[in-house]
Short mmCIF file of N, CA, C and O in Angstrom, two decimals:
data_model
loop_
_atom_site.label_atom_id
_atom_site.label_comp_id
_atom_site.label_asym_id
_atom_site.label_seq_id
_atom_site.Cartn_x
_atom_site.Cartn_y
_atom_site.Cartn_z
N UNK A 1 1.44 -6.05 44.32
CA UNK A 1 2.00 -6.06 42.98
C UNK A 1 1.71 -7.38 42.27
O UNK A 1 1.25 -7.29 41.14
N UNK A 2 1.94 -8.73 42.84
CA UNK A 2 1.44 -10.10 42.49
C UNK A 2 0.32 -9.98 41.91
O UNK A 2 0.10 -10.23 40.73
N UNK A 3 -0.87 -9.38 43.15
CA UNK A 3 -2.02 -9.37 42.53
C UNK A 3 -2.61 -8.29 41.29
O UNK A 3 -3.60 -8.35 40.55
N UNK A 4 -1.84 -7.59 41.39
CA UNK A 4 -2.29 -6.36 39.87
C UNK A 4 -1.52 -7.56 39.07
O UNK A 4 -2.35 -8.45 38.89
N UNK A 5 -0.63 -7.81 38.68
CA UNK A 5 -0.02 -8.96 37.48
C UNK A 5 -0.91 -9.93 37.37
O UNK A 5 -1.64 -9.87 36.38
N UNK A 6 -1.08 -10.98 38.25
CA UNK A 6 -2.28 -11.90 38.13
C UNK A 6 -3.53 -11.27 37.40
O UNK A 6 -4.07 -11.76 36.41
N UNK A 7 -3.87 -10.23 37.97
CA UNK A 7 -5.46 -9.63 37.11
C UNK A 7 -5.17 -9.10 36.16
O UNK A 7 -6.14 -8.85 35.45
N UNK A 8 -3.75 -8.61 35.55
CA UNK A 8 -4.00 -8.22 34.07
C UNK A 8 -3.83 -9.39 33.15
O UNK A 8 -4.35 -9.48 32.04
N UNK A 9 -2.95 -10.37 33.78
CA UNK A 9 -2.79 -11.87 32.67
C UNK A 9 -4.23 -12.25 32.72
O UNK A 9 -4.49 -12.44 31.53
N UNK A 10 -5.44 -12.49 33.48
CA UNK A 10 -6.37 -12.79 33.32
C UNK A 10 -7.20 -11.87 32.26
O UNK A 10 -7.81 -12.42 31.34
N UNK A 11 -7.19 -10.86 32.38
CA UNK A 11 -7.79 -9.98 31.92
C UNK A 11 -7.82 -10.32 30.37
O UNK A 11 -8.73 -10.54 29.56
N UNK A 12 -6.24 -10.25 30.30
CA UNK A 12 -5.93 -10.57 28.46
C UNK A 12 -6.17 -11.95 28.55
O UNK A 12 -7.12 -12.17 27.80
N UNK A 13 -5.93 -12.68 28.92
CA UNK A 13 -6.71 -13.65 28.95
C UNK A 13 -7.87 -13.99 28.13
O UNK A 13 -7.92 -14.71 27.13
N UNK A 14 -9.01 -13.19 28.86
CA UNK A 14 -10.19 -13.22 28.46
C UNK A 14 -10.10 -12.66 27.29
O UNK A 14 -10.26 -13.39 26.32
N UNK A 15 -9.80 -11.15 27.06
CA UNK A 15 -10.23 -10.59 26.57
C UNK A 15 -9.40 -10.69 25.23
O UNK A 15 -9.88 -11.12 24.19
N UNK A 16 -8.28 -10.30 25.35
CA UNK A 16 -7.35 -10.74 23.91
C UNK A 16 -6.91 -12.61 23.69
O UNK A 16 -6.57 -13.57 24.39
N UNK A 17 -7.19 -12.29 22.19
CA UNK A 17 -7.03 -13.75 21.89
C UNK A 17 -6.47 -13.51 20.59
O UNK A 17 -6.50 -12.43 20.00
N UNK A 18 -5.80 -14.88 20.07
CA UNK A 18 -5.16 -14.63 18.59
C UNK A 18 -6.36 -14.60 17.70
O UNK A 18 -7.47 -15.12 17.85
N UNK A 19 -5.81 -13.73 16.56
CA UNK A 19 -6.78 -13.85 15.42
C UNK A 19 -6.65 -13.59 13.77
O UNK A 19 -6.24 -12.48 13.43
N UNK A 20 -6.97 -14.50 12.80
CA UNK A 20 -6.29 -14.59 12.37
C UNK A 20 -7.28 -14.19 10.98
O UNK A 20 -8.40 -14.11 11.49
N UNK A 21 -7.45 -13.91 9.58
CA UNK A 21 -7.89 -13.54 8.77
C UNK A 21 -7.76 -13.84 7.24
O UNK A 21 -6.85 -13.15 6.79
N UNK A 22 -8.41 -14.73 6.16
CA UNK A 22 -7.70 -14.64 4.48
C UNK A 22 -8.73 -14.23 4.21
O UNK A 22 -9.85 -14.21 4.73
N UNK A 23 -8.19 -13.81 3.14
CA UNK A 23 -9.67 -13.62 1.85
C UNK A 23 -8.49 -14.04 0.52
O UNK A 23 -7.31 -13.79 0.32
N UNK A 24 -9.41 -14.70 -0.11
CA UNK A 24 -9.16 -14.89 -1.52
C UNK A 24 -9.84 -14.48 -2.24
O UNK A 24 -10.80 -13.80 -1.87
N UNK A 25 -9.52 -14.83 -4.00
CA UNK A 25 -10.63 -13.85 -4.82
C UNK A 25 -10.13 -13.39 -6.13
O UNK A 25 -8.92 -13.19 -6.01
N UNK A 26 -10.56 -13.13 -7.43
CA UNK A 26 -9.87 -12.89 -8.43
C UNK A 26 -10.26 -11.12 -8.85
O UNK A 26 -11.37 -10.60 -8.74
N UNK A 27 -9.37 -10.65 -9.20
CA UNK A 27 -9.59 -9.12 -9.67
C UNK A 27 -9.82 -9.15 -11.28
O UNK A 27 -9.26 -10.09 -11.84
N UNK A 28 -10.68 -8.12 -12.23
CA UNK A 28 -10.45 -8.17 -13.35
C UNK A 28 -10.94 -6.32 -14.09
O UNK A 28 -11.48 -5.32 -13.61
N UNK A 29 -10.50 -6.62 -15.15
CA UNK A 29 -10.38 -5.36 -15.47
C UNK A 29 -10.88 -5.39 -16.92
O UNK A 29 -10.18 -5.88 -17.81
N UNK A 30 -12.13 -4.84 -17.17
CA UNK A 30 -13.18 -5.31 -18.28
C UNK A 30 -12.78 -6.65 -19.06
O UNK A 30 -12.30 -7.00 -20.13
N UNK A 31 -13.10 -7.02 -18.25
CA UNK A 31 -13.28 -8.54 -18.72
C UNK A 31 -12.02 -9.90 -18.32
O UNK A 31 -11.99 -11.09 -18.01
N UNK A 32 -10.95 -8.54 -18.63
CA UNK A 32 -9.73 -9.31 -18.18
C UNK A 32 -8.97 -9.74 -17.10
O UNK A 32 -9.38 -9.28 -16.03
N UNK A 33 -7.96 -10.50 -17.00
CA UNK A 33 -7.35 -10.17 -15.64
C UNK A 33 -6.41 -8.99 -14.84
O UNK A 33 -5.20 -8.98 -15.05
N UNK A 34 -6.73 -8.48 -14.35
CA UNK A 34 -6.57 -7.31 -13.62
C UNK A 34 -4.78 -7.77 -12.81
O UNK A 34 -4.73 -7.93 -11.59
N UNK A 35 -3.85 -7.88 -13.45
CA UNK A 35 -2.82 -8.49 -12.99
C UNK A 35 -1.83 -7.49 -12.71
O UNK A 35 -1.37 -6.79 -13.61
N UNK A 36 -1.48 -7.40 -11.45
CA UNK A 36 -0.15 -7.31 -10.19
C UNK A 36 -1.19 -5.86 -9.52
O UNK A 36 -0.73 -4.75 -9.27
N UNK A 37 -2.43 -6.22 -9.37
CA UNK A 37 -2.61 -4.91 -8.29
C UNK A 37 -2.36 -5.34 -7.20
O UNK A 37 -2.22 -6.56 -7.09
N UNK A 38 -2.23 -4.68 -6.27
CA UNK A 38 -1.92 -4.32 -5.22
C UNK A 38 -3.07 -4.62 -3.76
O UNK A 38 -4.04 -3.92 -3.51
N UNK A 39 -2.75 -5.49 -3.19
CA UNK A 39 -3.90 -5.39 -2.02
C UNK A 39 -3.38 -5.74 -0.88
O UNK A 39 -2.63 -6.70 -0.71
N UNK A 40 -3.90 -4.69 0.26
CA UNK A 40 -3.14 -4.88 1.71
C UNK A 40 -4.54 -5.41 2.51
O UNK A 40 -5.70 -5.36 2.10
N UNK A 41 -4.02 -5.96 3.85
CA UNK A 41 -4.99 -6.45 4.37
C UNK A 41 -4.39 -5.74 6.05
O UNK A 41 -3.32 -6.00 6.61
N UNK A 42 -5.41 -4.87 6.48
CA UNK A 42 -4.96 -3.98 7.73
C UNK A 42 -6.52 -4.26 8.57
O UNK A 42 -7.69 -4.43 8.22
N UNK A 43 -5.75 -4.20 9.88
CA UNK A 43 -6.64 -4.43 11.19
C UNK A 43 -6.67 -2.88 11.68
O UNK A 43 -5.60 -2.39 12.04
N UNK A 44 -7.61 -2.25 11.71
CA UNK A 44 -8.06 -1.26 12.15
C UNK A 44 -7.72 -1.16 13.68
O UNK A 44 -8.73 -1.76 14.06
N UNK A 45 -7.04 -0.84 14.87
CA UNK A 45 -7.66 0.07 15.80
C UNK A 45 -7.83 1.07 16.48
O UNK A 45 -7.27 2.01 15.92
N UNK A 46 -8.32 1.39 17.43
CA UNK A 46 -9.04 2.46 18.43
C UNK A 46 -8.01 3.12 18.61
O UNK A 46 -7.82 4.29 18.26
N UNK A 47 -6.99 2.15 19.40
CA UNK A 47 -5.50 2.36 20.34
C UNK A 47 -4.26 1.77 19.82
O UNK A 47 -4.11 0.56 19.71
N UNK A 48 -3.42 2.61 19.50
CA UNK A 48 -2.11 2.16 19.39
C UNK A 48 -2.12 1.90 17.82
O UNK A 48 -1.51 0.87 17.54
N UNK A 49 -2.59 2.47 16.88
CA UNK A 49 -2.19 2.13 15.34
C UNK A 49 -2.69 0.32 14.71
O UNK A 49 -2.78 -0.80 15.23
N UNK A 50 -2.88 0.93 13.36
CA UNK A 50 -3.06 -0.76 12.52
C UNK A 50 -2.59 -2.18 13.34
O UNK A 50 -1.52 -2.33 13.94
N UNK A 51 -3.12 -2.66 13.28
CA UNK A 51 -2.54 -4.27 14.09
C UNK A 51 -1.76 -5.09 12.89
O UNK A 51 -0.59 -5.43 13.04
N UNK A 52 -2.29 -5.30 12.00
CA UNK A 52 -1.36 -5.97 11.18
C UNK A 52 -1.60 -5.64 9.21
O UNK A 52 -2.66 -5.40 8.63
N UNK A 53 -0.42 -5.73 8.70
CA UNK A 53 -0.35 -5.35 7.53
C UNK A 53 0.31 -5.92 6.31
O UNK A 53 1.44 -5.62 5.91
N UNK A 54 -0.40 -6.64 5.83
CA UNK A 54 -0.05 -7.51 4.88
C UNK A 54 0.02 -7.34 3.52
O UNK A 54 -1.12 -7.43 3.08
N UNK A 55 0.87 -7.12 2.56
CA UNK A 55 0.60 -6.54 1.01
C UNK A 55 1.17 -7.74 0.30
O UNK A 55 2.22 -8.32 0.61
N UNK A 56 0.27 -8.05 -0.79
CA UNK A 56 0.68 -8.77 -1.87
C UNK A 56 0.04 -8.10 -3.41
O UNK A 56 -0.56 -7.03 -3.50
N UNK A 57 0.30 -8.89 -4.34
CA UNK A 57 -0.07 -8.50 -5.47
C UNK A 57 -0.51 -9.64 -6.32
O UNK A 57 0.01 -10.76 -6.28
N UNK A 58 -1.73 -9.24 -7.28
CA UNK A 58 -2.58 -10.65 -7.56
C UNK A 58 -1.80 -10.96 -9.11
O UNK A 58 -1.32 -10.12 -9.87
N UNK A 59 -1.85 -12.52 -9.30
CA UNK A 59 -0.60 -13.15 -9.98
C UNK A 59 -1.48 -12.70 -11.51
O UNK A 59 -2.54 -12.10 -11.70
N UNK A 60 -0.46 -13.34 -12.44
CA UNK A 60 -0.70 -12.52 -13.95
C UNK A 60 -2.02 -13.23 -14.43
O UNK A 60 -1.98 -13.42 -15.64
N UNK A 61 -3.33 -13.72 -13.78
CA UNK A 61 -4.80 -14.00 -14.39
C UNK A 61 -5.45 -13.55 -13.13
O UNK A 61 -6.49 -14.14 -12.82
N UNK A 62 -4.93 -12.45 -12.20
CA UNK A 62 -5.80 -11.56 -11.27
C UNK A 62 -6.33 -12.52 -9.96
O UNK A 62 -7.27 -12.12 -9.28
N UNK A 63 -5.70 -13.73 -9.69
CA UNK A 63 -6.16 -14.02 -8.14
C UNK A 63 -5.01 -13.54 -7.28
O UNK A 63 -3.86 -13.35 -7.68
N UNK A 64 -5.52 -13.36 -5.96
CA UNK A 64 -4.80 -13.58 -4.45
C UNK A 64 -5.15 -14.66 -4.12
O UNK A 64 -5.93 -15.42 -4.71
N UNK A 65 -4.48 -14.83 -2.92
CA UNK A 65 -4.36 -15.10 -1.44
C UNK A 65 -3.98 -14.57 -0.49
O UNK A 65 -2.92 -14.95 0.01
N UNK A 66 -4.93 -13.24 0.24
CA UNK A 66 -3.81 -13.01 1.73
C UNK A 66 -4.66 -13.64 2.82
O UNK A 66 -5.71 -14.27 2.91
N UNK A 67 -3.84 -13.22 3.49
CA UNK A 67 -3.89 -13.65 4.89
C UNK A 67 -3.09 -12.65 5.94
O UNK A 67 -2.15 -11.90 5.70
N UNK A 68 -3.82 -12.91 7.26
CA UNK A 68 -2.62 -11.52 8.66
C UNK A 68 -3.32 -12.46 9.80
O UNK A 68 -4.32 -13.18 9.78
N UNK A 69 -2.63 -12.25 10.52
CA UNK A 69 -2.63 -12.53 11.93
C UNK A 69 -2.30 -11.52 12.90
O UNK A 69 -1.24 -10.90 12.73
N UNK A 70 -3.28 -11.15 14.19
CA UNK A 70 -2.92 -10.53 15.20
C UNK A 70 -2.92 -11.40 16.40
O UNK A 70 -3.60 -12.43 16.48
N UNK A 71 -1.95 -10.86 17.53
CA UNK A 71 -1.56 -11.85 18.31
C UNK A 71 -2.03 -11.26 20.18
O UNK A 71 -1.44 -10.27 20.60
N UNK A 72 -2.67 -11.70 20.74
CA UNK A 72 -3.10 -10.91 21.98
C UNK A 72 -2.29 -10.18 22.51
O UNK A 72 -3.08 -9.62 23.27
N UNK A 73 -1.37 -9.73 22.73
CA UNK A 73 -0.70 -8.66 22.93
C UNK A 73 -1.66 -7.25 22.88
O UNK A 73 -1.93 -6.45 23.76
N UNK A 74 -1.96 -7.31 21.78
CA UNK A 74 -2.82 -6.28 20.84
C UNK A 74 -3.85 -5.77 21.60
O UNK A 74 -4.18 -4.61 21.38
N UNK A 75 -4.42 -6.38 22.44
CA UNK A 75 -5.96 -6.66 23.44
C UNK A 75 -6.66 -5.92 22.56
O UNK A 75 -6.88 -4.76 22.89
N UNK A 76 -7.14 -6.35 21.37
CA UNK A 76 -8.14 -5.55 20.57
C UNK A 76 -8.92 -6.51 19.22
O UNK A 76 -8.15 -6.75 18.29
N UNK A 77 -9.90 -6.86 19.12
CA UNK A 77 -10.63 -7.59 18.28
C UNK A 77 -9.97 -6.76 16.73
O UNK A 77 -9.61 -5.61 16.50
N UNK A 78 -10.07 -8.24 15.76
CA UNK A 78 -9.93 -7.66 14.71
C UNK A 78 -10.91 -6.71 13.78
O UNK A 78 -12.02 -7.23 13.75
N UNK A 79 -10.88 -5.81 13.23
CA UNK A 79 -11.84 -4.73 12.29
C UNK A 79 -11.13 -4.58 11.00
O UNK A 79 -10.61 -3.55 10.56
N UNK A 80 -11.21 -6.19 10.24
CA UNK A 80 -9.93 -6.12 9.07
C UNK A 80 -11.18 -5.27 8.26
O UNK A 80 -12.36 -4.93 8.30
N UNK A 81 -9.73 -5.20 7.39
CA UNK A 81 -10.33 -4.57 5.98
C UNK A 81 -9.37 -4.68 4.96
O UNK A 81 -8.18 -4.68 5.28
N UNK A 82 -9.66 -4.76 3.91
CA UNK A 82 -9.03 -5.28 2.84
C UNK A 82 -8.52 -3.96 1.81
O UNK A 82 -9.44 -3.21 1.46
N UNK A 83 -7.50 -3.71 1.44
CA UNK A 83 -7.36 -2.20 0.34
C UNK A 83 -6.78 -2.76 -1.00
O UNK A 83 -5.86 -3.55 -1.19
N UNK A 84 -7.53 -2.15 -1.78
CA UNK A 84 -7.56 -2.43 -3.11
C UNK A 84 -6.90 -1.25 -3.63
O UNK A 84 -7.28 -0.12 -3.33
N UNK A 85 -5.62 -1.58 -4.63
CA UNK A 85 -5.10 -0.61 -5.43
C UNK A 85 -4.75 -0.70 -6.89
O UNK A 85 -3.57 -1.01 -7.06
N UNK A 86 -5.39 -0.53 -7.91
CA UNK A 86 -5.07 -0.34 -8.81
C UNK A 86 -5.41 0.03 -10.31
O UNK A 86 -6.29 0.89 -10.24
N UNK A 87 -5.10 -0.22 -11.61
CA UNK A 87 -4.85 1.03 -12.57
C UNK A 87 -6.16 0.74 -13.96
O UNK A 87 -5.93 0.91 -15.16
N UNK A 88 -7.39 0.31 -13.41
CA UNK A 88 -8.25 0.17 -14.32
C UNK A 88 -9.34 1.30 -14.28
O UNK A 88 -9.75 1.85 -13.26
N UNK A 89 -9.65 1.50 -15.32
CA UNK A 89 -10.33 3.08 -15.37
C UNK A 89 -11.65 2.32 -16.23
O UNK A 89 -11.51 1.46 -17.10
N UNK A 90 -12.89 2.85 -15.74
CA UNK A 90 -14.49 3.24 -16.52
C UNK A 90 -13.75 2.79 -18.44
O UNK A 90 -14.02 1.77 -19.07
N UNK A 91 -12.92 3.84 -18.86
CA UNK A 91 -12.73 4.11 -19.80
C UNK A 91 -11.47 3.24 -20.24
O UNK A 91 -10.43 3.54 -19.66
N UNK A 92 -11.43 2.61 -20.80
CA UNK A 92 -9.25 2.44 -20.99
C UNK A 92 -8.88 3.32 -21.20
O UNK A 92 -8.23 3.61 -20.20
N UNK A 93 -8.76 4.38 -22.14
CA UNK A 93 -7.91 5.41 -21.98
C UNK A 93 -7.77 6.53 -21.44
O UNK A 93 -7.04 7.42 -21.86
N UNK A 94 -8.64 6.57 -20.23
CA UNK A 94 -8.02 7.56 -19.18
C UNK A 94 -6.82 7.17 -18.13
O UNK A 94 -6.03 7.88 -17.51
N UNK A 95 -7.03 5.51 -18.17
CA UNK A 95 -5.28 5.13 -17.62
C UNK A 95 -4.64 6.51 -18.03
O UNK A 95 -4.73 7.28 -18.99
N UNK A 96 -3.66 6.42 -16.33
CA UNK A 96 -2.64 7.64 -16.44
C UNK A 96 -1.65 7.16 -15.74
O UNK A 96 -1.93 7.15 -14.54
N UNK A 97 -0.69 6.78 -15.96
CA UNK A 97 0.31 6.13 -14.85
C UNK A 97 1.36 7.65 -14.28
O UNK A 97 1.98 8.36 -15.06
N UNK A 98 1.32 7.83 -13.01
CA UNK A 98 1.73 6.31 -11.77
C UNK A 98 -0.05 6.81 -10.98
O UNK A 98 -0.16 6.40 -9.82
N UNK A 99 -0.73 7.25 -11.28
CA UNK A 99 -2.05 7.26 -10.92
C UNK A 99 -2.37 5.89 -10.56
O UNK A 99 -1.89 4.89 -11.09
N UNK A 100 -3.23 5.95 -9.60
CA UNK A 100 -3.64 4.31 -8.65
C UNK A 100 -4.95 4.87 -8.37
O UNK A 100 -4.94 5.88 -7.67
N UNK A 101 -6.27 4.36 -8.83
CA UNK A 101 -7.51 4.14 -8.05
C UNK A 101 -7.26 3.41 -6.61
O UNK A 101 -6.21 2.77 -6.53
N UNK A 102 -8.07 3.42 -5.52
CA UNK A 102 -8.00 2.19 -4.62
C UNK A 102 -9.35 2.34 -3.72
O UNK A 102 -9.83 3.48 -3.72
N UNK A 103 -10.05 1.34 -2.94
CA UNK A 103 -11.07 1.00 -2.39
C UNK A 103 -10.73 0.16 -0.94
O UNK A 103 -9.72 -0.54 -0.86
N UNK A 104 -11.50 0.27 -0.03
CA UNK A 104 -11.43 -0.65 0.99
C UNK A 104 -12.75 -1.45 0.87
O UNK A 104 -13.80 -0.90 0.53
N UNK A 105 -12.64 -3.03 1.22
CA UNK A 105 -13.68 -3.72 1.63
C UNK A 105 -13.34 -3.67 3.13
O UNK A 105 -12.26 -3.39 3.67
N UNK A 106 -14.65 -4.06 3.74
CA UNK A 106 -14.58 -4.14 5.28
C UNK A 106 -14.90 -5.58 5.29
O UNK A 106 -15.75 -6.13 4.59
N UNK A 107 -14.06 -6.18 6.25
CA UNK A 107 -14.51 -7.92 6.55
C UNK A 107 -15.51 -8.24 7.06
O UNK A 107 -15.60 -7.98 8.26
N UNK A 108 -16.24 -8.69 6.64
CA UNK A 108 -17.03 -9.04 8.25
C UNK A 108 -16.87 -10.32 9.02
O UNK A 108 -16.58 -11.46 8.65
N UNK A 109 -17.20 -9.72 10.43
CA UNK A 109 -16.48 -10.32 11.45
C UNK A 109 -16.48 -11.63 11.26
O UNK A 109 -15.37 -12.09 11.53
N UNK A 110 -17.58 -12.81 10.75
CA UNK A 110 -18.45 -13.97 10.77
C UNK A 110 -16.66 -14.39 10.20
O UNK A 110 -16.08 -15.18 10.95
N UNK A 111 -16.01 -13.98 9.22
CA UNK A 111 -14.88 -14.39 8.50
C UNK A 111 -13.29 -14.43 9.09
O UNK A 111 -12.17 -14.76 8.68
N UNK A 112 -14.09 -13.75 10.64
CA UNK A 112 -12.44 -13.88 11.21
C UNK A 112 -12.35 -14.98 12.33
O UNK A 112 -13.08 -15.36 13.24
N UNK A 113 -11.19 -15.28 11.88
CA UNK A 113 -10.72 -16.59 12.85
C UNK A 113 -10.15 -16.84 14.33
O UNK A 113 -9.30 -16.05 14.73
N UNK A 114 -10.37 -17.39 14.76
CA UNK A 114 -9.64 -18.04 16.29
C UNK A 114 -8.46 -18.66 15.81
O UNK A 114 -8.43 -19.61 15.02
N UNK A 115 -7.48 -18.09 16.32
CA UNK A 115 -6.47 -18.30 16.14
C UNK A 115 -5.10 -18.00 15.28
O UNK A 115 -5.37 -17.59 14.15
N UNK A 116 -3.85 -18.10 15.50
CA UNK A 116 -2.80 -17.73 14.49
C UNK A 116 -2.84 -18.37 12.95
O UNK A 116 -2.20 -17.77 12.09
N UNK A 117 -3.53 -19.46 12.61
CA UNK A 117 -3.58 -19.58 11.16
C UNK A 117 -5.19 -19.69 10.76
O UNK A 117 -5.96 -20.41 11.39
N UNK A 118 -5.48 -19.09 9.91
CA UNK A 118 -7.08 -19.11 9.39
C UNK A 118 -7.39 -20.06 8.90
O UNK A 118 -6.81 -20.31 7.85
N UNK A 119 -8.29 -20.90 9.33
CA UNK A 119 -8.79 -22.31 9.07
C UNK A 119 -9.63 -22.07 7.89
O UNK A 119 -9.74 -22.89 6.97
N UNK A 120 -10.20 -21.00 7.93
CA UNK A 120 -11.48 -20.87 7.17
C UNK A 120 -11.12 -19.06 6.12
O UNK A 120 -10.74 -17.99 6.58
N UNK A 121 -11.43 -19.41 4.77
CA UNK A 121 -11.40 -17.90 3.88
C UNK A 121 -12.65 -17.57 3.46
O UNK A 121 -13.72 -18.17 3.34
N UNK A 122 -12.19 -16.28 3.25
CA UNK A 122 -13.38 -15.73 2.70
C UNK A 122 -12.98 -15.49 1.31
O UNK A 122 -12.08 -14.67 1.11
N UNK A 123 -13.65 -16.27 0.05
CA UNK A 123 -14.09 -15.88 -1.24
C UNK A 123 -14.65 -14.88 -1.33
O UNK A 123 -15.68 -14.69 -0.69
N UNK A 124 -14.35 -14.34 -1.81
CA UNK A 124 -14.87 -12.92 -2.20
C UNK A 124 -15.47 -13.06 -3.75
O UNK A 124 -16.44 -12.32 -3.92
N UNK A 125 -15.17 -13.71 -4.70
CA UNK A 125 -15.18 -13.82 -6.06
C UNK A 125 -14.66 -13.13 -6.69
O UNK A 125 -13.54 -12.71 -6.39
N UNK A 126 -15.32 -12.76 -7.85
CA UNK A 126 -14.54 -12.21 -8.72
C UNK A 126 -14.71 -10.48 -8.30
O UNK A 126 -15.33 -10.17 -7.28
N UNK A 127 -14.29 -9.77 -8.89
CA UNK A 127 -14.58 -8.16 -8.94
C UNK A 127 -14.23 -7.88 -9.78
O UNK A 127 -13.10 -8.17 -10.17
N UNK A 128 -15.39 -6.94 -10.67
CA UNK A 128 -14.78 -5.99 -11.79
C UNK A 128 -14.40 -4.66 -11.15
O UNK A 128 -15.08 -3.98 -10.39
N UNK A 129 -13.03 -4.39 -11.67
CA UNK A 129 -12.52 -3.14 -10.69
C UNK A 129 -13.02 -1.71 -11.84
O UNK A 129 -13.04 -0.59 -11.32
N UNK A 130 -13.34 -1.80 -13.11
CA UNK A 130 -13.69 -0.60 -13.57
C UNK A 130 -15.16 0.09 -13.29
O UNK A 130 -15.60 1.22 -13.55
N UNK A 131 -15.76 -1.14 -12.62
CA UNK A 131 -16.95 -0.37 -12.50
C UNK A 131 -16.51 0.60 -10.87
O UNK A 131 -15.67 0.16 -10.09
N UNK A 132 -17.20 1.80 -10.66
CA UNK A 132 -16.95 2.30 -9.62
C UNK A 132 -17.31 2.19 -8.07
O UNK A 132 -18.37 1.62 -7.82
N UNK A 133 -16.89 2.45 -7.48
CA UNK A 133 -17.58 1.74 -5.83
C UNK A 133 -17.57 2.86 -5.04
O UNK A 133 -16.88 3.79 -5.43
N UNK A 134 -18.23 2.97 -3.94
CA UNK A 134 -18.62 4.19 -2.55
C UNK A 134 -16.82 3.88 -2.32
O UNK A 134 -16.19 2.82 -2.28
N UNK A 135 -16.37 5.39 -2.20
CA UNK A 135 -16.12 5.36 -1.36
C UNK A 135 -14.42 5.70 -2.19
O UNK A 135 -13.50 6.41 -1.78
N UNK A 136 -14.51 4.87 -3.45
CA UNK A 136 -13.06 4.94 -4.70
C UNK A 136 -12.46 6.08 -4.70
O UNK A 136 -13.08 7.04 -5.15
N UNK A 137 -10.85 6.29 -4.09
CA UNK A 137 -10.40 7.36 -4.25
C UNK A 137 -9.21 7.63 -5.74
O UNK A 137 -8.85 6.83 -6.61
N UNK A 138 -9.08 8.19 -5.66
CA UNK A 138 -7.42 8.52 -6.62
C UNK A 138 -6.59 8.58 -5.73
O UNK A 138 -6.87 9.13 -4.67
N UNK A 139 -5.01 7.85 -6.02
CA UNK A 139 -4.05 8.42 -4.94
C UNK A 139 -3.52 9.41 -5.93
O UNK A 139 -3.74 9.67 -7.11
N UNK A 140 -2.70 9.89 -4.95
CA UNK A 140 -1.63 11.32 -5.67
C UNK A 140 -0.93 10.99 -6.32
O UNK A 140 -0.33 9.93 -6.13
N UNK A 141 -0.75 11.63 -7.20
CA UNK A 141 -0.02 11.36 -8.36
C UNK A 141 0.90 12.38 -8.40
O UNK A 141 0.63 13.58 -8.35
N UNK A 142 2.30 11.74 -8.52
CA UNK A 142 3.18 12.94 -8.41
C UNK A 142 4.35 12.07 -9.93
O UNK A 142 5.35 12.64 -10.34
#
């Protein structure tokens, strides 16, 4: 029994480690600032559901800051991705409220960190959210 305990602390050990993730970045919405959308930042995995989930909303001239941390426990590399939600349309007046466009970026890995606080972000820049992207859904609108 000693020795099965010893080889799984090693194991995670190796294999799980903390990790930690920001992106910054400004949102806009033809031209303007794209202010209080919505963006979560979720770790994808295989086993056992999302690793971590972070929501904020970008301040009234359209920047963030997030950031998440997963903690080895998890034994699973991060596969962040970033979700974008909110109410700028091709057109202005097809706005329909409580209608929400939203998009995922995928991180790439080069941007995720060693360790519980992210030393290092990823800029993303700016984004115009009316132009359309692979992948842009509608949520439900009820």
């Amino acid at each position: 029994m000693k020795i099965y305990f010893l080889l799984i602390t090693i194991i995670q050990n190796i294999i799980a480690y903390e990790q930690s993730v920001r992106v910054t970045g400004r949102l806009m919405c033809h031209g303007h600032p794209a202010q209080y959308a919505e963006l979560q930042l979720v770790s994808k995995k295989i086993i056992g559901g999302d690793a971590f989930a972070r929501d904020v909303f970008t301040d009234p001239d359209g920047y963030f800051d997030i950031a998440g941390y997963i903690d080895p426990s998890t034994w699973s590399k991060i596969d962040a991705r970033l979700y974008i939600w909110h109410k700028c349309y091709e057109k202005p007046y097809e706005h329909s409220d409580p209608c929400s466009q939203w998009f995922e970026i995928g991180i790439p890995p080069i941007n995720v960190n060693g360790g519980p606080l992210a030393q290092k972000e990823w800029n993303i820049g700016e984004i115009e959210l009316k132009d359309r992207r692979s992948g842009q859904e509608l949520t439900s609108c009820s």
